[in-house]
XYZ file of C-alpha atoms in Angstrom:
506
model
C 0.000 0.000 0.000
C 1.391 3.179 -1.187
C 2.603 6.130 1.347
C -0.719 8.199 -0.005
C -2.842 5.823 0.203
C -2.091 4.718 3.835
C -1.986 7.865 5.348
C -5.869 8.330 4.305
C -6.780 4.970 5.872
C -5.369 6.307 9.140
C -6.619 9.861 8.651
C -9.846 8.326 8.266
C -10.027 6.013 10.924
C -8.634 8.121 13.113
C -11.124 10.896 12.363
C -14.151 8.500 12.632
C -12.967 7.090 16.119
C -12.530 10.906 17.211
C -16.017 11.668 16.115
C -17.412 8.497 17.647
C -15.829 9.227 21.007
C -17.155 13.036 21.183
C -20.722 11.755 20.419
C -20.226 9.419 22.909
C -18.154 11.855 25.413
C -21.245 13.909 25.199
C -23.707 11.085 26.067
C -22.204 9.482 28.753
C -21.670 12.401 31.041
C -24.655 14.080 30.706
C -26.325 10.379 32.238
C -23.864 10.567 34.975
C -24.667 14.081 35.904
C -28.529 13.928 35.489
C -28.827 10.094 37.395
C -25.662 10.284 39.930
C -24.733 14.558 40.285
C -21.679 16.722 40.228
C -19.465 15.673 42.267
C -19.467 11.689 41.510
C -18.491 13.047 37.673
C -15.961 15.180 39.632
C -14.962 12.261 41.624
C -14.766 9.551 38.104
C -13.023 12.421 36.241
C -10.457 13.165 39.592
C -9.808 9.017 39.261
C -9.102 8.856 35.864
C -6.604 11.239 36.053
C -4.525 9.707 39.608
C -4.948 6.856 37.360
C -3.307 8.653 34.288
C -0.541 9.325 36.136
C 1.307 5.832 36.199
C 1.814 7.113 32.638
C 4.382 9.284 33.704
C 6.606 5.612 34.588
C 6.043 5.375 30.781
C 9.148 7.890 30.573
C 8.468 8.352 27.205
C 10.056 5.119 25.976
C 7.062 4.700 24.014
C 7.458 7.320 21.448
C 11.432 6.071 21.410
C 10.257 2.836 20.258
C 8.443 4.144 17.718
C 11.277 6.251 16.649
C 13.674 2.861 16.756
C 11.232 1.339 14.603
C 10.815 3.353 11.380
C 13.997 2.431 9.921
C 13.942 -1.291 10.341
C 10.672 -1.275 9.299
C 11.700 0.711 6.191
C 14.246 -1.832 5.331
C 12.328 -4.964 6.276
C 14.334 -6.197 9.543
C 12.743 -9.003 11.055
C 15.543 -9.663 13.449
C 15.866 -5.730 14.495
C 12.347 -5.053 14.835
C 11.993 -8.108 17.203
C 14.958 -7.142 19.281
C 12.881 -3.406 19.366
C 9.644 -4.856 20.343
C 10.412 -7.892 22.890
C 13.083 -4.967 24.780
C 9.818 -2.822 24.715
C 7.303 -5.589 25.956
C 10.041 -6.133 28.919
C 10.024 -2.627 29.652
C 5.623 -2.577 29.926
C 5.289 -5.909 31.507
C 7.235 -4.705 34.682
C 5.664 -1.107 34.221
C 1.999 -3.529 34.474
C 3.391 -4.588 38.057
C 3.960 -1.209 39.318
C 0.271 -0.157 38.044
C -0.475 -2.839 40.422
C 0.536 -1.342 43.341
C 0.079 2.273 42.809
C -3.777 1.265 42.486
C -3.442 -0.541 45.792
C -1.434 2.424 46.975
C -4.429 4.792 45.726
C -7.086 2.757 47.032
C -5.600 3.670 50.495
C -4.686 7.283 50.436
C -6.651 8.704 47.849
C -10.139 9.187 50.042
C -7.826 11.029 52.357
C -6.051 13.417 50.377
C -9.034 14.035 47.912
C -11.531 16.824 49.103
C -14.856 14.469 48.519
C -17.666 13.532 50.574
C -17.735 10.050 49.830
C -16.895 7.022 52.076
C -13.729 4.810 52.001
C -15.105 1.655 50.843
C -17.239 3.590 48.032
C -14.148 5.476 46.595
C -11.730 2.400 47.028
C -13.858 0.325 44.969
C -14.457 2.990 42.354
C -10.367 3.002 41.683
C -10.060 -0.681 41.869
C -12.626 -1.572 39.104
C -11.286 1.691 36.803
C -8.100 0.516 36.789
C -8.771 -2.839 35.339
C -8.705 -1.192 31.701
C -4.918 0.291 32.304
C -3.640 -2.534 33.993
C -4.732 -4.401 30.158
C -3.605 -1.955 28.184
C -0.122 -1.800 29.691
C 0.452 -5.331 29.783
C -1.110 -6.818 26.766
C -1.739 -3.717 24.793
C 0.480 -1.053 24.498
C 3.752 -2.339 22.495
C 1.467 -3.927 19.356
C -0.442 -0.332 18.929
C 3.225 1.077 18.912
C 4.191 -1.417 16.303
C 1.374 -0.667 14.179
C 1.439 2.794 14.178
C 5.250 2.971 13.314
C 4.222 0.463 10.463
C 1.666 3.138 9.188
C -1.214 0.924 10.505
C -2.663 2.561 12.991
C -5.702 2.096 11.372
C -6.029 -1.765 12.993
C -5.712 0.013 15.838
C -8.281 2.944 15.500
C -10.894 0.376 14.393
C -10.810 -1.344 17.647
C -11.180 1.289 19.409
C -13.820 2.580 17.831
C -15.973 -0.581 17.883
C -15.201 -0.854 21.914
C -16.331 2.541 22.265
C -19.589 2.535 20.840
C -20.189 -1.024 22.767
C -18.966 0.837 25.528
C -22.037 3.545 25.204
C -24.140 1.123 24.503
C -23.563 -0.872 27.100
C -23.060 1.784 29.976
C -26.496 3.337 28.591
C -28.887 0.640 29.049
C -27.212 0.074 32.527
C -27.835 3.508 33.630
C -31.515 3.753 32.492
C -31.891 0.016 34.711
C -30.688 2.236 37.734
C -27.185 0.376 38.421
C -24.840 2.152 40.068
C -21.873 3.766 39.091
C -19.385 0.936 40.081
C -21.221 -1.705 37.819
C -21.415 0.742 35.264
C -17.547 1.481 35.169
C -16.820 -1.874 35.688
C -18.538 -3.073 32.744
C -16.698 -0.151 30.988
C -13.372 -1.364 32.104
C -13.935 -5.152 30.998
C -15.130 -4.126 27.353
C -12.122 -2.087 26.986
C -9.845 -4.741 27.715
C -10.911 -6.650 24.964
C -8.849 -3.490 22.656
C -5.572 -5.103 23.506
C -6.347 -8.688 22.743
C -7.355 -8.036 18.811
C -3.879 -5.978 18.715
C -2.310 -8.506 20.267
C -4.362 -11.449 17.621
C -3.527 -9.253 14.849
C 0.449 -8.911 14.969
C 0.758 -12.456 15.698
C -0.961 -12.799 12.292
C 0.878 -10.498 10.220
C 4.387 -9.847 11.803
C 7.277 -12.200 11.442
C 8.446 -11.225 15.069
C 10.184 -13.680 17.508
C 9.132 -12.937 20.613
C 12.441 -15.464 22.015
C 14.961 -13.432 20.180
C 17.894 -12.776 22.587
C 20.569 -9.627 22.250
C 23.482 -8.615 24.009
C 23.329 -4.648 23.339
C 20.058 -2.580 24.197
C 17.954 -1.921 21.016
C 16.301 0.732 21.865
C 18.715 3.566 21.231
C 17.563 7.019 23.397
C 15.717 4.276 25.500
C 15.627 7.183 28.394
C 15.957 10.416 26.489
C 11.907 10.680 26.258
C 11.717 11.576 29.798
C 11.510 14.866 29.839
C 9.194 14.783 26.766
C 6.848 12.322 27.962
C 6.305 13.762 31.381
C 5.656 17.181 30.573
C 2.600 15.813 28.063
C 1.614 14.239 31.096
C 1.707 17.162 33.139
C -0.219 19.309 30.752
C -2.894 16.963 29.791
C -3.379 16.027 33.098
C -1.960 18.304 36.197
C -5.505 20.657 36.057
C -7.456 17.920 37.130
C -5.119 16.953 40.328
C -4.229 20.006 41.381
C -8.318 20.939 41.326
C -9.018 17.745 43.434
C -6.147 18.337 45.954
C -6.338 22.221 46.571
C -9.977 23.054 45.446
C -13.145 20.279 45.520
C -14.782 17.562 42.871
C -17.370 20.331 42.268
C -15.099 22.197 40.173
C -13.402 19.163 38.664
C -16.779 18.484 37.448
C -17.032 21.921 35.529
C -13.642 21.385 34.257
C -14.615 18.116 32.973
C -17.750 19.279 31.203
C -15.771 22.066 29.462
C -13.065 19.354 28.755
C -15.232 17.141 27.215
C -15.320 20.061 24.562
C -12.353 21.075 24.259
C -10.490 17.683 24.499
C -12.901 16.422 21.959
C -11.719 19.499 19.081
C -8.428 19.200 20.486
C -8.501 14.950 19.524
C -10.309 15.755 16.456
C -7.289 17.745 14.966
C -4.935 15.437 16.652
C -6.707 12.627 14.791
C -6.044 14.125 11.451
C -1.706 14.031 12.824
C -2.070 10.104 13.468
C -0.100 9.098 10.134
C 1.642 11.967 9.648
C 4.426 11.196 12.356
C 5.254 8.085 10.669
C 5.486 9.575 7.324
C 7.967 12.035 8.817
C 10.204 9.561 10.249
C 10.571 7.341 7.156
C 11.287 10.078 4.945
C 13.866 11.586 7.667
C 15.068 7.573 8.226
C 15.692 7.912 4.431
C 16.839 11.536 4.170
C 14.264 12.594 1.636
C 15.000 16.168 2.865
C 13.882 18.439 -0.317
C 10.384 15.958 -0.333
C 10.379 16.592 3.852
C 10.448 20.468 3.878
C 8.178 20.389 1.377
C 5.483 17.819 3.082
C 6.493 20.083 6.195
C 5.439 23.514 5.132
C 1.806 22.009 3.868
C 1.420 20.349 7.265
C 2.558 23.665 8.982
C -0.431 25.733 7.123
C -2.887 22.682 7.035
C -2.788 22.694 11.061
C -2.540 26.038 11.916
C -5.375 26.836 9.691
C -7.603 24.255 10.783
C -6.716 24.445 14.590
C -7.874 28.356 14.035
C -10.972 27.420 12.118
C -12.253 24.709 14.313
C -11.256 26.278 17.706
C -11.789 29.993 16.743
C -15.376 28.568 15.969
C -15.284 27.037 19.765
C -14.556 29.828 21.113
C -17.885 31.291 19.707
C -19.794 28.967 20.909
C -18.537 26.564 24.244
C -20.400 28.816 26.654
C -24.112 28.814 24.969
C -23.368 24.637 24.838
C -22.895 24.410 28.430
C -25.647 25.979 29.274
C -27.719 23.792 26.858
C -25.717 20.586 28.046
C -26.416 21.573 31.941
C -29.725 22.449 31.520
C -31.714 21.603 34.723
C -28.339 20.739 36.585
C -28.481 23.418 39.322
C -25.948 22.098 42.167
C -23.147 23.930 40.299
C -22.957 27.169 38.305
C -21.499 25.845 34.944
C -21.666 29.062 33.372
C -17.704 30.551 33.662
C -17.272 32.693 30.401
C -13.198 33.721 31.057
C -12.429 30.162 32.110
C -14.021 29.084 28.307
C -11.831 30.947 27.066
C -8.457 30.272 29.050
C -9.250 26.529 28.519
C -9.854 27.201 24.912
C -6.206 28.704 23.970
C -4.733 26.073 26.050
C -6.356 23.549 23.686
C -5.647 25.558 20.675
C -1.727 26.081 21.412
C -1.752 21.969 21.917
C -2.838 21.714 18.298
C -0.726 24.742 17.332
C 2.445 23.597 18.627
C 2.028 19.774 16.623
C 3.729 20.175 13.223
C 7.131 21.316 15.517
C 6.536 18.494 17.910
C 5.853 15.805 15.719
C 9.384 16.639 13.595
C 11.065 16.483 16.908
C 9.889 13.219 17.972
C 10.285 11.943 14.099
C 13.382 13.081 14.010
C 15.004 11.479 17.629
C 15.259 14.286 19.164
C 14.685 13.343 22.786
C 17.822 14.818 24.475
C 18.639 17.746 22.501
C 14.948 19.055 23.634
C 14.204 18.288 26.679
C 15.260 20.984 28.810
C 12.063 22.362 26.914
C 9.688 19.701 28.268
C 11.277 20.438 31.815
C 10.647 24.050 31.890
C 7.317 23.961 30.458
C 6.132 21.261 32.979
C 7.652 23.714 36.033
C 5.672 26.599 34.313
C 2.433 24.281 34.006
C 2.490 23.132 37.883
C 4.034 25.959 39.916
C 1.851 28.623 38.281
C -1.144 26.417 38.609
C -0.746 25.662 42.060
C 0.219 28.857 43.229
C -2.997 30.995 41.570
C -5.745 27.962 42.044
C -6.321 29.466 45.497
C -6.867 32.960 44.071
C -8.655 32.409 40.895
C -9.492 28.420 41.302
C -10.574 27.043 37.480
C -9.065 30.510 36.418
C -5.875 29.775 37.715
C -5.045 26.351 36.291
C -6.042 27.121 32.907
C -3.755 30.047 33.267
C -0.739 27.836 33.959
C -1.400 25.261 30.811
C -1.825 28.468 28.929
C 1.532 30.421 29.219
C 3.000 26.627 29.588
C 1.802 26.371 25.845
C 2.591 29.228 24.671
C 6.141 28.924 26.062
C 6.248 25.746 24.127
C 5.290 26.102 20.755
C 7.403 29.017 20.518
C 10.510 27.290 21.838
C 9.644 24.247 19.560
C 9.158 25.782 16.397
C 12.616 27.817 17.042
C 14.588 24.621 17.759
C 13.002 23.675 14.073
C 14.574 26.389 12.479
C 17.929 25.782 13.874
C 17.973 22.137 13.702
C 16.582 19.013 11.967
C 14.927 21.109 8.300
C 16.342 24.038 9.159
C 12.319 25.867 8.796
C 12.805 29.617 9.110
C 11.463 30.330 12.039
C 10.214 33.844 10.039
C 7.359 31.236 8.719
C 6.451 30.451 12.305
C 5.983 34.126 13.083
C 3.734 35.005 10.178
C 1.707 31.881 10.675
C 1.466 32.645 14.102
C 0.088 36.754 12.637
C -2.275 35.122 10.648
C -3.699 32.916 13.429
C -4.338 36.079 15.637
C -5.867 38.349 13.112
C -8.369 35.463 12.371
C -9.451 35.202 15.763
C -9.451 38.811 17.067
C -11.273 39.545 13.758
C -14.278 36.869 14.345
C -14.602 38.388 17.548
C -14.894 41.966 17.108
C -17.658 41.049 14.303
C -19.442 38.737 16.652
C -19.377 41.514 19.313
C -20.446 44.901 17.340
C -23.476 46.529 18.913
C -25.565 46.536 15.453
C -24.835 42.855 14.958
C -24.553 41.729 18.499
C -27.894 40.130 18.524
C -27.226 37.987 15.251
C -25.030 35.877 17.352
C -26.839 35.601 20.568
C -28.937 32.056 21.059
C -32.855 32.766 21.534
C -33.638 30.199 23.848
C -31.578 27.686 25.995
C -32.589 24.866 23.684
C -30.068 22.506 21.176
C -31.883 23.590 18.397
C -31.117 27.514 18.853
C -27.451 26.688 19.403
C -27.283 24.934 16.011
C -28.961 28.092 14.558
C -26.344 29.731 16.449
C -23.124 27.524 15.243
C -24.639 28.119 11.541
C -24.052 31.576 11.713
C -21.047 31.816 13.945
C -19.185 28.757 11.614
C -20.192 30.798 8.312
C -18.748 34.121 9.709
C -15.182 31.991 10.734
C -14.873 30.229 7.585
C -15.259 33.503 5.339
C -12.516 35.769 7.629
C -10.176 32.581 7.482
C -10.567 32.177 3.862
C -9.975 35.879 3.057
C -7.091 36.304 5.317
C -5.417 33.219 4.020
C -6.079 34.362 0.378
C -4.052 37.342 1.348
C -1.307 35.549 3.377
C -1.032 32.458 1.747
C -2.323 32.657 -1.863
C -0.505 29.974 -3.057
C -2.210 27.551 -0.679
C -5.510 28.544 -0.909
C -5.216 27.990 -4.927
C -3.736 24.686 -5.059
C -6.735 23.705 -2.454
C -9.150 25.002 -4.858
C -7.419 23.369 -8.137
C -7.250 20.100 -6.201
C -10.944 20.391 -5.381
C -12.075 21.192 -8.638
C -10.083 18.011 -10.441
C -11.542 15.746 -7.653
C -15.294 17.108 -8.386
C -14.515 16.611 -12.309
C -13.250 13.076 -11.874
């Protein structure tokens, strides 16, 4: 299967899992809020995250294994690609055993140091039966989704996931509406998701030629520990908002969080969906030194996700506020309604998307210990200024932290590009970066003009007015972006339209 042709089978996939797990991430909420309240979704969101957090023992070896793998795959090395994989099952086998007892370590001091109202029992149990899913996943899972993806066939991979998922829903719906509780319900949750890692695991054994009894005297995995830095600040900015809200504020407003997040994350994986094949493009051609055909591919990918992060999340911006107060409708235990937080939480999102194209040539490329006193500082950023303004400005002041923390790092990223690896002038960043601004401050002066004001306001707390709404506020983004990037970037915006027009003719 040509490069071309794979890449759209895991753009695709990826992009229909990411749109099957916001439709569900929208149902499945909403029935824990309306049947169980606010703070047991503050209290299943503050779990999942303590539980995210034996990711940081990952220490980024997976994305080194991925980068170990491109060029043996490229040139067809059984025996290499063996050695890469069984070092790499080692490595996630004894990282299952430590899951093990950091969940029995949680189970004890979490209903202490979390600021909930629930019992001990109640709590302990909810950890226990949400953790069967990770334990799975690192054990059985993990190091054949790595494999594929490096292989450009991630698709395999997406595919599961999307068919758990929507069993998942299914599942978790019919429960609900039969009035189980919410331990059944996420145990059932965490036994359908282990069945992702067993059709991985079915499927290499089918189509690799690996031997899994392959011995070697020197370590495979080149870098093995230079993904520290990389992997643990992800970790910290995906998930330190949700900790430091349970530790130094309550589940009420890990709950609001979470309803925003489901939002936000769901844009943010939607973009991030579209990136799935592109990595391991990247790293063959840079495993083969295609450089001319690289900074070309590059620049495209550049404009493609900064104008698409713009356009989906300027449209967001627009409209995440009127949805909450559609999705919350009739919740009234917590004010959901927190316009400057919306927005904070917003940017945050957008600079993860914004920051990609840098990131992704940086992992592609090896990179792991010539960046990562950028992953370091960033993470410090993320968690000092978090903690230190939650007390002052509580959801405010988290979302502040990932902000700046973003910010700081897609500017130090995209630099480190221009100097290293393709050499991209970093001149291109900066006028990307113009154009992304004037889009955005643009759509909102328009939206918020006295004599058109009105035009964008919904007319009634109802889903219907907010799709009248996101109509008119979508229409309004896609015109400014269009026009700007017409001026900016003409050459672009014509080959998209002479591409478009030879597709509809054929």
């Amino acid at each position: 299967m040509e490069r071309k042709k794979r890449l759209a089978l895991n753009t695709s996939t990826s992009l229909l899992y990411q749109v099957v797990t916001i439709i569900c991430g929208f149902i499945l909420p909403r029935l824990i809020l309306k049947s169980f309240g606010s703070e047991v979704n503050g209290l299943v969101n503050s779990i999942t995250q303590f539980l995210a957090i034996i990711s940081f023992l990952e220490l980024g070896v997976g994305a080194v294994i991925q980068s170990s793998l491109y060029k043996p795959l490229a040139e067809k090395d059984d025996e290499q690609i063996s050695r890469v994989i069984v070092s790499g099952q080692k490595f996630f086998s004894k990282l299952a055993k430590i899951l093990t007892a950091y969940v029995v370590i949680l189970m004890v001091s979490y209903p202490f140091i979390a600021n909930q109202k629930f019992g001990f029992v109640y709590t302990a149990t909810m950890i226990g039966v949400m953790s069967i899913s990770s334990f799975a996943q690192y054990y059985f899972g993990i190091i054949n989704s790595l494999l594929l993806t490096s292989d450009q066939k991630g698709y395999v991979s997406y595919i599961s996931q999307t068919v758990t998922l929507v069993m998942n829903t299914a599942a978790c719906f019919m429960l609900i509406k039969l009035g189980s509780g919410i331990h059944v319900v996420k145990l059932v949750t965490s036994l359908i998701y282990a069945i992702r890692p067993l059709i991985l695991a079915i499927y290499v054994r089918r189509h690799y030629n690996l031997n899994w009894n392959i011995k070697y005297t020197e370590e495979p995995i080149k870098q093995k520990w230079n993904g520290v830095a990389q992997h643990v600040s992800a970790v910290i900015l995906d998930g330190t908002d949700n900790i430091v809200l349970t530790i130094f504020s309550n589940l009420k407003d890990v709950s609001i969080y979470s309803v925003y997040s489901i939002v936000t994350s769901g844009v943010k994986q939607l973009l991030l969906s579209m990136t799935n094949g592109i990595q391991a493009l990247i790293g063959e051609m840079w495993a083969k030194q295609e450089l001319d055909e690289l900074k070309e591919f590059f620049g495209w990918i550049e404009w493609i996700l900064h104008t698409g992060t713009i356009l989906i999340f300027g449209i967001t911006s627009a409209l995440i506020v009127p949805f909450v107060e559609v999705y919350t409708k009739g919740i009234s235990d917590v004010n959901y309604v927190q316009p400057l937080f919306a927005i904070l939480i917003v940017i945050a999102n957008a600079g993860h998307c914004l920051r990609l194209p840098y990131n992704i040539m940086i992992l592609a490329g090896g990179h792991y210990k010539q960046t990562q006193n950028n992953y370091i500082i960033a993470s410090a950023l993320n968690i000092i200024i978090s903690v230190i303004a939650v007390k002052a400005w509580g959801l405010v002041g988290v979302a502040t932290g990932t902000v700046i923390a973003m910010f700081y790092q897609t500017v130090w990223m995209a630099w480190y590009d221009s100097k290293n690896l393709i050499k991209w002038p970093f001149k291109k960043f900066l006028k990307q970066i113009f154009v992304d601004v004037v889009i955005v401050v643009l759509v909102h002066l328009i939206i918020n003009l006295y004599f058109v004001k009105t035009w964008f306001e919904m007319k009634s707390v109802t889903y219907v007015s907010w799709i009248f709404l996101a109509v008119k506020i979508s229409i309004l983004v896609v015109l400014i972006s269009v026009v700007i990037n017409t001026i900016f970037y003409r050459t672009h915006i014509r080959s998209v339209v002479k591409k478009s027009i030879n597709k509809i003719k054929k």
